[in-house]
CSV table of C-alpha atoms in Angstrom, one decimal:
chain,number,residue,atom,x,y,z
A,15,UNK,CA,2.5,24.3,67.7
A,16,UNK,CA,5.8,22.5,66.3
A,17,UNK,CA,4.1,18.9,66.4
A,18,UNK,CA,0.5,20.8,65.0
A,19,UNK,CA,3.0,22.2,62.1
A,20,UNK,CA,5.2,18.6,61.7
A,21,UNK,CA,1.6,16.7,61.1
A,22,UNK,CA,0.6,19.7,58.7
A,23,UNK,CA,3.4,19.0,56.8
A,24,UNK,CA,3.1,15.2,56.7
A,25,UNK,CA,-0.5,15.5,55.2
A,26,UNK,CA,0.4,18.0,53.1
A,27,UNK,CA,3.5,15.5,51.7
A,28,UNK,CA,1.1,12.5,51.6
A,29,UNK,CA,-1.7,14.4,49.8
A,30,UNK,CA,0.8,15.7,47.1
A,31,UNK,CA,2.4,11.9,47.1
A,32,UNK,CA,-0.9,10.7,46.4
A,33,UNK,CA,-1.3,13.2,43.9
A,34,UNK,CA,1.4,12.5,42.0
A,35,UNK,CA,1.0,8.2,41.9
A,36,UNK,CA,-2.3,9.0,41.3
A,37,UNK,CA,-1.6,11.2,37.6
A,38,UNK,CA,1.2,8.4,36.7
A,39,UNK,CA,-1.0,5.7,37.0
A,40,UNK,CA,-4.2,7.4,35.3
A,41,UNK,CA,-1.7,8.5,32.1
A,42,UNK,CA,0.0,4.6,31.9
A,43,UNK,CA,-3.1,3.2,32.3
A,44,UNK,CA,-4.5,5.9,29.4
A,45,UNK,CA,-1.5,5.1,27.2
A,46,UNK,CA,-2.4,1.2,27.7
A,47,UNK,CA,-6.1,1.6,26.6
A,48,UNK,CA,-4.5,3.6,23.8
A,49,UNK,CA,-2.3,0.9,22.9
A,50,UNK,CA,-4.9,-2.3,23.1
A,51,UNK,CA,-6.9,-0.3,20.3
A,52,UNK,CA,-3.3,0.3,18.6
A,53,UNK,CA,-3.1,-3.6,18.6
A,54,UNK,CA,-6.5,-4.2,17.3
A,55,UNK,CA,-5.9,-1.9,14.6
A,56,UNK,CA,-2.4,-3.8,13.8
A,57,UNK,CA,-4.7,-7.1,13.7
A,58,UNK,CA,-6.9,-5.8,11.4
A,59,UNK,CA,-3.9,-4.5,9.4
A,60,UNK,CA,-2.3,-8.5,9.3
A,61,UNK,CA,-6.2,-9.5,8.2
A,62,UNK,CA,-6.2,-7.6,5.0
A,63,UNK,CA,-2.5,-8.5,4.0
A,64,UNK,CA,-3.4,-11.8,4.3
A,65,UNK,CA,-7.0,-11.3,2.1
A,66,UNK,CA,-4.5,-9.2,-0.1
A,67,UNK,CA,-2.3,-11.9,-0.7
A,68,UNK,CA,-4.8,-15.1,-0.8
A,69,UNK,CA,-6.9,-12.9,-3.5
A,70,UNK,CA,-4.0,-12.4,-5.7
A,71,UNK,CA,-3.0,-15.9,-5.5
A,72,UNK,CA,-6.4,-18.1,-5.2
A,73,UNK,CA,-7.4,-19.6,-8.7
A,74,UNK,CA,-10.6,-18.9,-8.8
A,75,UNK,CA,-9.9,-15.5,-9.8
A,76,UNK,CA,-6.6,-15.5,-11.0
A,77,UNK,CA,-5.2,-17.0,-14.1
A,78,UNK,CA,-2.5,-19.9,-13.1
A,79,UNK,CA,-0.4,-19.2,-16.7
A,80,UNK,CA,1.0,-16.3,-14.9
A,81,UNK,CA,2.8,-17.4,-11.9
A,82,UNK,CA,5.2,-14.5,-11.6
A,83,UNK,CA,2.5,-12.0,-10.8
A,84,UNK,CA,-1.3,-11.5,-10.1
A,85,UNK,CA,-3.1,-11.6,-12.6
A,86,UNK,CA,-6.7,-11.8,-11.8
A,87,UNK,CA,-9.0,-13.2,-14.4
A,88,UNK,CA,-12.1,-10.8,-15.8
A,89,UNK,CA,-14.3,-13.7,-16.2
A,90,UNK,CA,-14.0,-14.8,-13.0
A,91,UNK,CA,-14.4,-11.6,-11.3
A,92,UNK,CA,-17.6,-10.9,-13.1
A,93,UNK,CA,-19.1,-14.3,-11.7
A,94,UNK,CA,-18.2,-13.9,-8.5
A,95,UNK,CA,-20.5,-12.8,-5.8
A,96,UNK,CA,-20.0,-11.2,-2.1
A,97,UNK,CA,-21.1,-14.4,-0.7
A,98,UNK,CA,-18.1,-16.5,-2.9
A,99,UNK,CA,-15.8,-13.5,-0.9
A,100,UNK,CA,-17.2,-13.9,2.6
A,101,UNK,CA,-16.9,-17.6,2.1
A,102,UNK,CA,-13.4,-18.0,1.0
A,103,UNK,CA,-11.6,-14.3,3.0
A,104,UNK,CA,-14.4,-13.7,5.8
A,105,UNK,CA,-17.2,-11.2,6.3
A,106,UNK,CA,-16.6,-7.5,6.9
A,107,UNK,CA,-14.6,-7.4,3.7
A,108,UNK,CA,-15.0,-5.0,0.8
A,109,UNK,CA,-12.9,-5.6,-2.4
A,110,UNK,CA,-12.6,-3.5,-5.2
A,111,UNK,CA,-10.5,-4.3,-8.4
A,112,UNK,CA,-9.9,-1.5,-11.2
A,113,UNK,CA,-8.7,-1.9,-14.3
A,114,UNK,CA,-6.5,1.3,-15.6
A,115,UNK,CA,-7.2,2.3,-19.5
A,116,UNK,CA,-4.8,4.3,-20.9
A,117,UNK,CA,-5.5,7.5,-21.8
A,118,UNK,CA,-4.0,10.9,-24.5
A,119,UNK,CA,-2.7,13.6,-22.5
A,120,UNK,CA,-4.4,16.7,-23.3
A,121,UNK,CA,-2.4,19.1,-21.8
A,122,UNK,CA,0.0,19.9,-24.5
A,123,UNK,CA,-2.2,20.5,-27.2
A,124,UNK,CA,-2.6,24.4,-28.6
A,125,UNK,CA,-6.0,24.0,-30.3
A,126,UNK,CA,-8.7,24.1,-28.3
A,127,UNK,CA,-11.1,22.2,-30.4
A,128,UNK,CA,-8.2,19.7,-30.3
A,129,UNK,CA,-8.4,19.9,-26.6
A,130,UNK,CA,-11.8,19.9,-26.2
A,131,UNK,CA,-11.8,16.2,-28.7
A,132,UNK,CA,-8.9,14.8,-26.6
A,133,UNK,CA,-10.7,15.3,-23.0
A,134,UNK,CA,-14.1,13.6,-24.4
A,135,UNK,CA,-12.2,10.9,-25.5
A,136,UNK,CA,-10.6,11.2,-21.8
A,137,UNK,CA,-14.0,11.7,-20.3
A,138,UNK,CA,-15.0,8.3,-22.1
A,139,UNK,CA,-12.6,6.1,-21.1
A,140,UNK,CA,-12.3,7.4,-17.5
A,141,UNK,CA,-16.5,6.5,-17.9
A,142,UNK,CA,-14.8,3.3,-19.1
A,143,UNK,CA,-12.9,2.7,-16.3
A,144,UNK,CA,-15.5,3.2,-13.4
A,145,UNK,CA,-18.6,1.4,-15.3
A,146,UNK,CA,-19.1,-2.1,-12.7
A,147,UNK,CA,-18.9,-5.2,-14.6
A,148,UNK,CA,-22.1,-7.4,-14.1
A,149,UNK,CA,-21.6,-9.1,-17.8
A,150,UNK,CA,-24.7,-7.8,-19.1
A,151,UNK,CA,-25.0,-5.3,-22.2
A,152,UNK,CA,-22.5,-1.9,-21.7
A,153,UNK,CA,-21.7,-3.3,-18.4
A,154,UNK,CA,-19.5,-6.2,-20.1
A,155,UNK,CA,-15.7,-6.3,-21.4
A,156,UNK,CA,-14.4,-4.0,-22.8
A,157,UNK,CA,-16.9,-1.1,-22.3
A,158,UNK,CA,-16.2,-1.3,-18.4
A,159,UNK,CA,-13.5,-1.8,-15.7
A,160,UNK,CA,-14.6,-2.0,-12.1
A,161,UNK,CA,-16.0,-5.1,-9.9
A,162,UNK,CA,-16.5,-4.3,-6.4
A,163,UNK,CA,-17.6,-6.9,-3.7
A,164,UNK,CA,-19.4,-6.2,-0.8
A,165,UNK,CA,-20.5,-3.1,0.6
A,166,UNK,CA,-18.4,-0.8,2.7
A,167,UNK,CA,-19.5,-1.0,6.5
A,168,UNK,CA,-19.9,2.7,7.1
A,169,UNK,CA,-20.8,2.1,10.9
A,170,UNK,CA,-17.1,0.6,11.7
A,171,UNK,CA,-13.6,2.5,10.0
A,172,UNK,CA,-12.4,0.0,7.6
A,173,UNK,CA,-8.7,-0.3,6.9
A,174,UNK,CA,-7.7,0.2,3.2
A,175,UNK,CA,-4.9,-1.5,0.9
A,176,UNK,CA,-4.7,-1.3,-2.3
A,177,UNK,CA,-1.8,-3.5,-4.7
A,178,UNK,CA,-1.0,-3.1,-8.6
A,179,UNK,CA,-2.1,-6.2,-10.0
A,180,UNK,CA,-3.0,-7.2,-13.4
A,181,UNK,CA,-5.9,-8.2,-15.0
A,182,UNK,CA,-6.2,-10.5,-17.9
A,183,UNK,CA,-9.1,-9.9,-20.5
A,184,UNK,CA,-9.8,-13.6,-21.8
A,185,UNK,CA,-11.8,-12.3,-24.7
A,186,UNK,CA,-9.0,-11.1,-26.8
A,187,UNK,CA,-6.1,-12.3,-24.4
A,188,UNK,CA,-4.2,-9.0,-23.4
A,189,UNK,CA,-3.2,-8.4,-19.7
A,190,UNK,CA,-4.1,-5.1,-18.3
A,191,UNK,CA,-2.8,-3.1,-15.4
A,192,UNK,CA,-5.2,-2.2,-11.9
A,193,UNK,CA,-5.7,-2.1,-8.5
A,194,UNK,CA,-6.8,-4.4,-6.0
A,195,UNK,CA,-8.6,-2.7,-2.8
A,196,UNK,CA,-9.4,-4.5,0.2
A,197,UNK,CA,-10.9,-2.7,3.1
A,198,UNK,CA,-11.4,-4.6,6.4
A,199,UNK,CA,-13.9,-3.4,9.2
A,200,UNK,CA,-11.7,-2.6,12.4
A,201,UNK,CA,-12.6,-0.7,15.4
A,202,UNK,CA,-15.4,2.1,16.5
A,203,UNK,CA,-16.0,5.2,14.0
B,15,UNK,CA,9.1,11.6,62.1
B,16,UNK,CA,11.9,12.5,59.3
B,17,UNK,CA,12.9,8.6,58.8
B,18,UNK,CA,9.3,7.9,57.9
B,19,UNK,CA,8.9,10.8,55.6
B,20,UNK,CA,12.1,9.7,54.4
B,21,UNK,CA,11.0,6.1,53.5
B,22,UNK,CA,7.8,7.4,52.5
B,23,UNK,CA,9.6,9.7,50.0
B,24,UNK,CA,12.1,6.8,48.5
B,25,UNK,CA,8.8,3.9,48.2
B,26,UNK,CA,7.1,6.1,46.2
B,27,UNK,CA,10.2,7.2,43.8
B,28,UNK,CA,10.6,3.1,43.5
B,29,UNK,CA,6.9,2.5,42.6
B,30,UNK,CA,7.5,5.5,39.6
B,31,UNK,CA,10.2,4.2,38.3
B,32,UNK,CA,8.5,0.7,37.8
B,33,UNK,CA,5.7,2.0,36.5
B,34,UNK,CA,8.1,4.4,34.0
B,35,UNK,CA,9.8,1.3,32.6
B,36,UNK,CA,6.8,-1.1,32.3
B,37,UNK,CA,6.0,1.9,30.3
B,38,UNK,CA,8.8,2.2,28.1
B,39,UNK,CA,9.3,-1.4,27.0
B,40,UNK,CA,5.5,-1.7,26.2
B,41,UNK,CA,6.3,1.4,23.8
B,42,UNK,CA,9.4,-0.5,22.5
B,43,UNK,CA,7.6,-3.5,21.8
B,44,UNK,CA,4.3,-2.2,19.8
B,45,UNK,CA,6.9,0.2,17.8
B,46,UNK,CA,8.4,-3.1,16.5
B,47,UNK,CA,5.2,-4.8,15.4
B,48,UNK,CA,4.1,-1.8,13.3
B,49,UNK,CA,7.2,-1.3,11.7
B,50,UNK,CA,7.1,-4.8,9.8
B,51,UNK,CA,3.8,-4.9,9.0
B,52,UNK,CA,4.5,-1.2,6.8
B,53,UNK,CA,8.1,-3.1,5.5
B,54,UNK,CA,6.4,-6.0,4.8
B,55,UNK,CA,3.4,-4.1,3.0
B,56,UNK,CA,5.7,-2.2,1.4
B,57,UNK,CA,7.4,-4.8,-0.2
B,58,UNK,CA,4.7,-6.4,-1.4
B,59,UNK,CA,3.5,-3.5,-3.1
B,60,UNK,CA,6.6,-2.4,-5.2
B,61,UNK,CA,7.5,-6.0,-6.3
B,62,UNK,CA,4.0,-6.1,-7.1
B,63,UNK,CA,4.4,-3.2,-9.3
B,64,UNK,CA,7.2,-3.6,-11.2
B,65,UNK,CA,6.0,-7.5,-12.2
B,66,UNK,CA,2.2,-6.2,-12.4
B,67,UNK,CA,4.3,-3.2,-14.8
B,68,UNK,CA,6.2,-5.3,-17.0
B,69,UNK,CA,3.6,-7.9,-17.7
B,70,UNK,CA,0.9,-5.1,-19.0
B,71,UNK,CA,0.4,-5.0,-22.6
B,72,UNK,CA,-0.7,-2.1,-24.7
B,73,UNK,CA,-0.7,-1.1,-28.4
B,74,UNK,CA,2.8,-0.9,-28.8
B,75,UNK,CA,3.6,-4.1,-27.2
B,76,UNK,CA,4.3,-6.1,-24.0
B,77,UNK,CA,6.1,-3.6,-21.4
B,78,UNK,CA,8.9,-5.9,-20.7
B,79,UNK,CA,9.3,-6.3,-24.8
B,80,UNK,CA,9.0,-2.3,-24.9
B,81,UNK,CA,11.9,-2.1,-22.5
B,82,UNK,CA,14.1,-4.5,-23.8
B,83,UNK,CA,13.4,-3.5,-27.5
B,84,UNK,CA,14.7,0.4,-26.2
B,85,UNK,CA,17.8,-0.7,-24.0
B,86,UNK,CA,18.9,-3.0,-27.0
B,87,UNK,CA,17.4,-1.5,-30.1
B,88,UNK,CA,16.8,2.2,-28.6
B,89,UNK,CA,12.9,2.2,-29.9
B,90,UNK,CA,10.8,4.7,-27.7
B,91,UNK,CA,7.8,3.0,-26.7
B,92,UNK,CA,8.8,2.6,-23.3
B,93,UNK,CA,10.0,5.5,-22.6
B,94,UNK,CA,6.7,7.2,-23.9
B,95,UNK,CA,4.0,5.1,-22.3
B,96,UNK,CA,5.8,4.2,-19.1
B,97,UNK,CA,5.2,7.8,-17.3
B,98,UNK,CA,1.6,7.5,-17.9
B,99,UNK,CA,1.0,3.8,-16.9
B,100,UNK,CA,3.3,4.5,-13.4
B,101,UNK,CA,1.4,7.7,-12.8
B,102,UNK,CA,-2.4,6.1,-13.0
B,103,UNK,CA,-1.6,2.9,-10.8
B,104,UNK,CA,-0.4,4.9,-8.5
B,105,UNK,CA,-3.1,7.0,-8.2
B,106,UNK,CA,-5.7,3.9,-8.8
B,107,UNK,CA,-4.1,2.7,-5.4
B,108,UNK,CA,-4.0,6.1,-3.8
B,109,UNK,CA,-0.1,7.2,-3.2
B,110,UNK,CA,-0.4,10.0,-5.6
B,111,UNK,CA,2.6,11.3,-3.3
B,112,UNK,CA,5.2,8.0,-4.5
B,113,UNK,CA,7.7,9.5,-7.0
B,114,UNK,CA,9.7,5.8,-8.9
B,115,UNK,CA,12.4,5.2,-10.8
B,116,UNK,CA,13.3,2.3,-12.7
B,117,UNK,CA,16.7,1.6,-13.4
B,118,UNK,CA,17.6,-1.4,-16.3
B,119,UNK,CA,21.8,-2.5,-15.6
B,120,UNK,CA,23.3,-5.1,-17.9
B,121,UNK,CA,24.2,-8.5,-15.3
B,122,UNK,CA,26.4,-10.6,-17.2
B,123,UNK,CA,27.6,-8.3,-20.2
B,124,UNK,CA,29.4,-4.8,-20.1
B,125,UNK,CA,26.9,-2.3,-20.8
B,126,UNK,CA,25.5,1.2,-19.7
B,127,UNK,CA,22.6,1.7,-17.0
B,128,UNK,CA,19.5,2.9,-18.5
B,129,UNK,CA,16.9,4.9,-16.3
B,130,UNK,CA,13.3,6.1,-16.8
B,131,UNK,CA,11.5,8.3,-14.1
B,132,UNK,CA,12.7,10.7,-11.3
B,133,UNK,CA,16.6,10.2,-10.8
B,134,UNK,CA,16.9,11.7,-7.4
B,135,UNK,CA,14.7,8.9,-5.7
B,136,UNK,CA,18.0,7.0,-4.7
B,137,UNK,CA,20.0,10.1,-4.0
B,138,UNK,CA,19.2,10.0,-0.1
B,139,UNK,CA,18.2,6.8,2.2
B,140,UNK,CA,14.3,6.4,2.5
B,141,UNK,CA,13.8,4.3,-0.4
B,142,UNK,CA,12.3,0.9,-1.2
B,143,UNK,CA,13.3,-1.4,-4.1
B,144,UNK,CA,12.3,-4.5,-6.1
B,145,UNK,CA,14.4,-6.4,-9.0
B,146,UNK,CA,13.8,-9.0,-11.4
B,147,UNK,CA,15.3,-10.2,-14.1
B,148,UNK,CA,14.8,-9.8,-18.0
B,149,UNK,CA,16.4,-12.0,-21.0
B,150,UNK,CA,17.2,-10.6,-24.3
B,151,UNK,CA,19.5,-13.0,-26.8
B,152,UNK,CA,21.1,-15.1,-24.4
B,153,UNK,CA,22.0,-11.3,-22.7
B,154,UNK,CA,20.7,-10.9,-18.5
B,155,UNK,CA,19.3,-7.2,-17.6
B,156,UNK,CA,18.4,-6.4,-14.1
B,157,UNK,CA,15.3,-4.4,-13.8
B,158,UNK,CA,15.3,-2.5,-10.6
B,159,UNK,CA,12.2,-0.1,-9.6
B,160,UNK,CA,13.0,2.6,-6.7
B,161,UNK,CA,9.7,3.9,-4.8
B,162,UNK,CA,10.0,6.8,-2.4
B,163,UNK,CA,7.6,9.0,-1.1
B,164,UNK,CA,8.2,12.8,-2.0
């Protein structure tokens, strides 16, 4: 009965053993799979820095009189194409830049015709602001204020970063303030 | 039948604590890489917007004229467009949650320190910077813009 009860005990202390090496190993080796994807979403990270940073300082969009900054150059964003992007950054990218048109603040003023003027005029220029520039009729300088390259790739997440940059309009030589969006496809949705 | 139980009990306590510190310095080490990719991005983005800032021009003038004309002459265009330039490139890049500061400080001639934007960005740690430098008359003024999240 004793030796019957020691061997009980022994399985009993293996099974539990096993248990136990068996839960540690299943969660490290979790927490690794977690990690590799963690890595290839830090790659994808380091890929759209380094598109960031080559767009803002490649000339054939930006304007080499301003070193200091980016300044990107509106006649050279309008002629380029997603295949000039894939070319010179790679595929998978999308690439947005915006230009941002000041606009009145409306929310101190009393009279509500008054009001109602100031957000048309606000309604405008934020219609200003998002209208694509292809160069052709309203969709030219300075009645518009987005270029976007590229599709997004809905089937994969893409990883976003946007930078202030400036934009210079070469018709009557001012330099504007925007955005520069990159997104890079990384990972499964 | 102890001893072995024994020795059983003390392998598989040494195989756990391997396992527990391959564990831990894998953790270390990916913590690291993250972190300067977000400094370095970081960076990037407030030097970015302080140069991108002061080379904008509008209807009252350059932005880096605007400021230097209101620390030295005390006009007001800087002070009145600056809030609303600040306030839609942030948003255009999506950190509607950034509140700035920007803080002009004579370098090589006594003077007082101008400021423009939410003073209480620097008042705890958290912060990130950028600075440049601005001429006026033969005068230096260091431009200094504070980003923190709110």
């Amino acid at each position: 009965m004793k030796g019957q009860t020691a061997i009980m005990e022994y399985m009993i202390f293996v099974f539990m053993a096993m248990v136990i090496i068996f839960f540690v190993v299943a969660l490290i080796f979790g927490y690794q799979i977690l990690q590799g994807s963690s890595r290839k979403y830090s790659a994808v990270e380091e890929n759209t820095m380094f598109a960031l940073h080559k767009m803002m300082t490649t000339p054939l969009i930006s304007t080499p009189e301003y070193q200091k900054s980016a300044v990107l150059e509106d006649a050279k964003l309008t002629v380029l194409t997603c295949e000039d992007v894939e070319q010179l950054f790679g595929e998978g990218l999308w690439v947005q830049v915006k230009a941002f048109y000041e606009k009145p603040d409306c929310t101190g003023i009393q009279n509500l015709p008054q009001r109602l003027a100031c957000q048309q005029v606000r309604n405008d220029i934020e219609q200003t602001e998002s209208r694509e520039c292809t160069g052709s009729g309203q969709n030219d300088y300075p009645d518009c204020g987005t270029w976007t390259f590229c599709p997004e790739n809905r089937k994969e997440r893409m990883v976003y970063r946007s930078l202030p940059v400036n934009i210079y309009r070469k018709m009557d030589n001012t330099v504007m303030l925007g955005s520069l969006t990159v997104g890079v496809s990384g990972g499964a949705s | 039948m102890k001893g072995q139980t024994s020795i059983m009990a003390m392998v598989i306590a040494m195989v756990l604590v391997v396992f527990i510190i391959i564990f831990m310095l894998s953790s270390a080490f990916s913590g690291q890489e993250d972190q300067t990719l977000k400094t370095e991005f970081r960076d990037m983005y407030t030097n970015n917007l302080l140069l991108s800032l002061l080379a904008t021009d509008t209807d009252c003038g350059r932005f880096s004229d605007m400021l230097k004309s209101e620390y030295f002459e005390g006009r007001t265009c800087f002070s009145e467009k600056v809030g609303a330039y600040m306030k839609g490139v942030l948003n255009a890049t999506g950190n509607t949650n950034y509140a700035w500061m920007i803080e002009a400080e004579p370098k090589d001639f006594e003077g007082i320190t101008k400021t423009w934007g939410d003073e209480s960005v620097t008042e705890k740690p958290g912060y990130w910077d950028a600075r440049t430098i601005l001429s006026y008359s033969g005068r230096q003024l260091e431009i200094k813009l504070y980003i923190r999240t709110k």
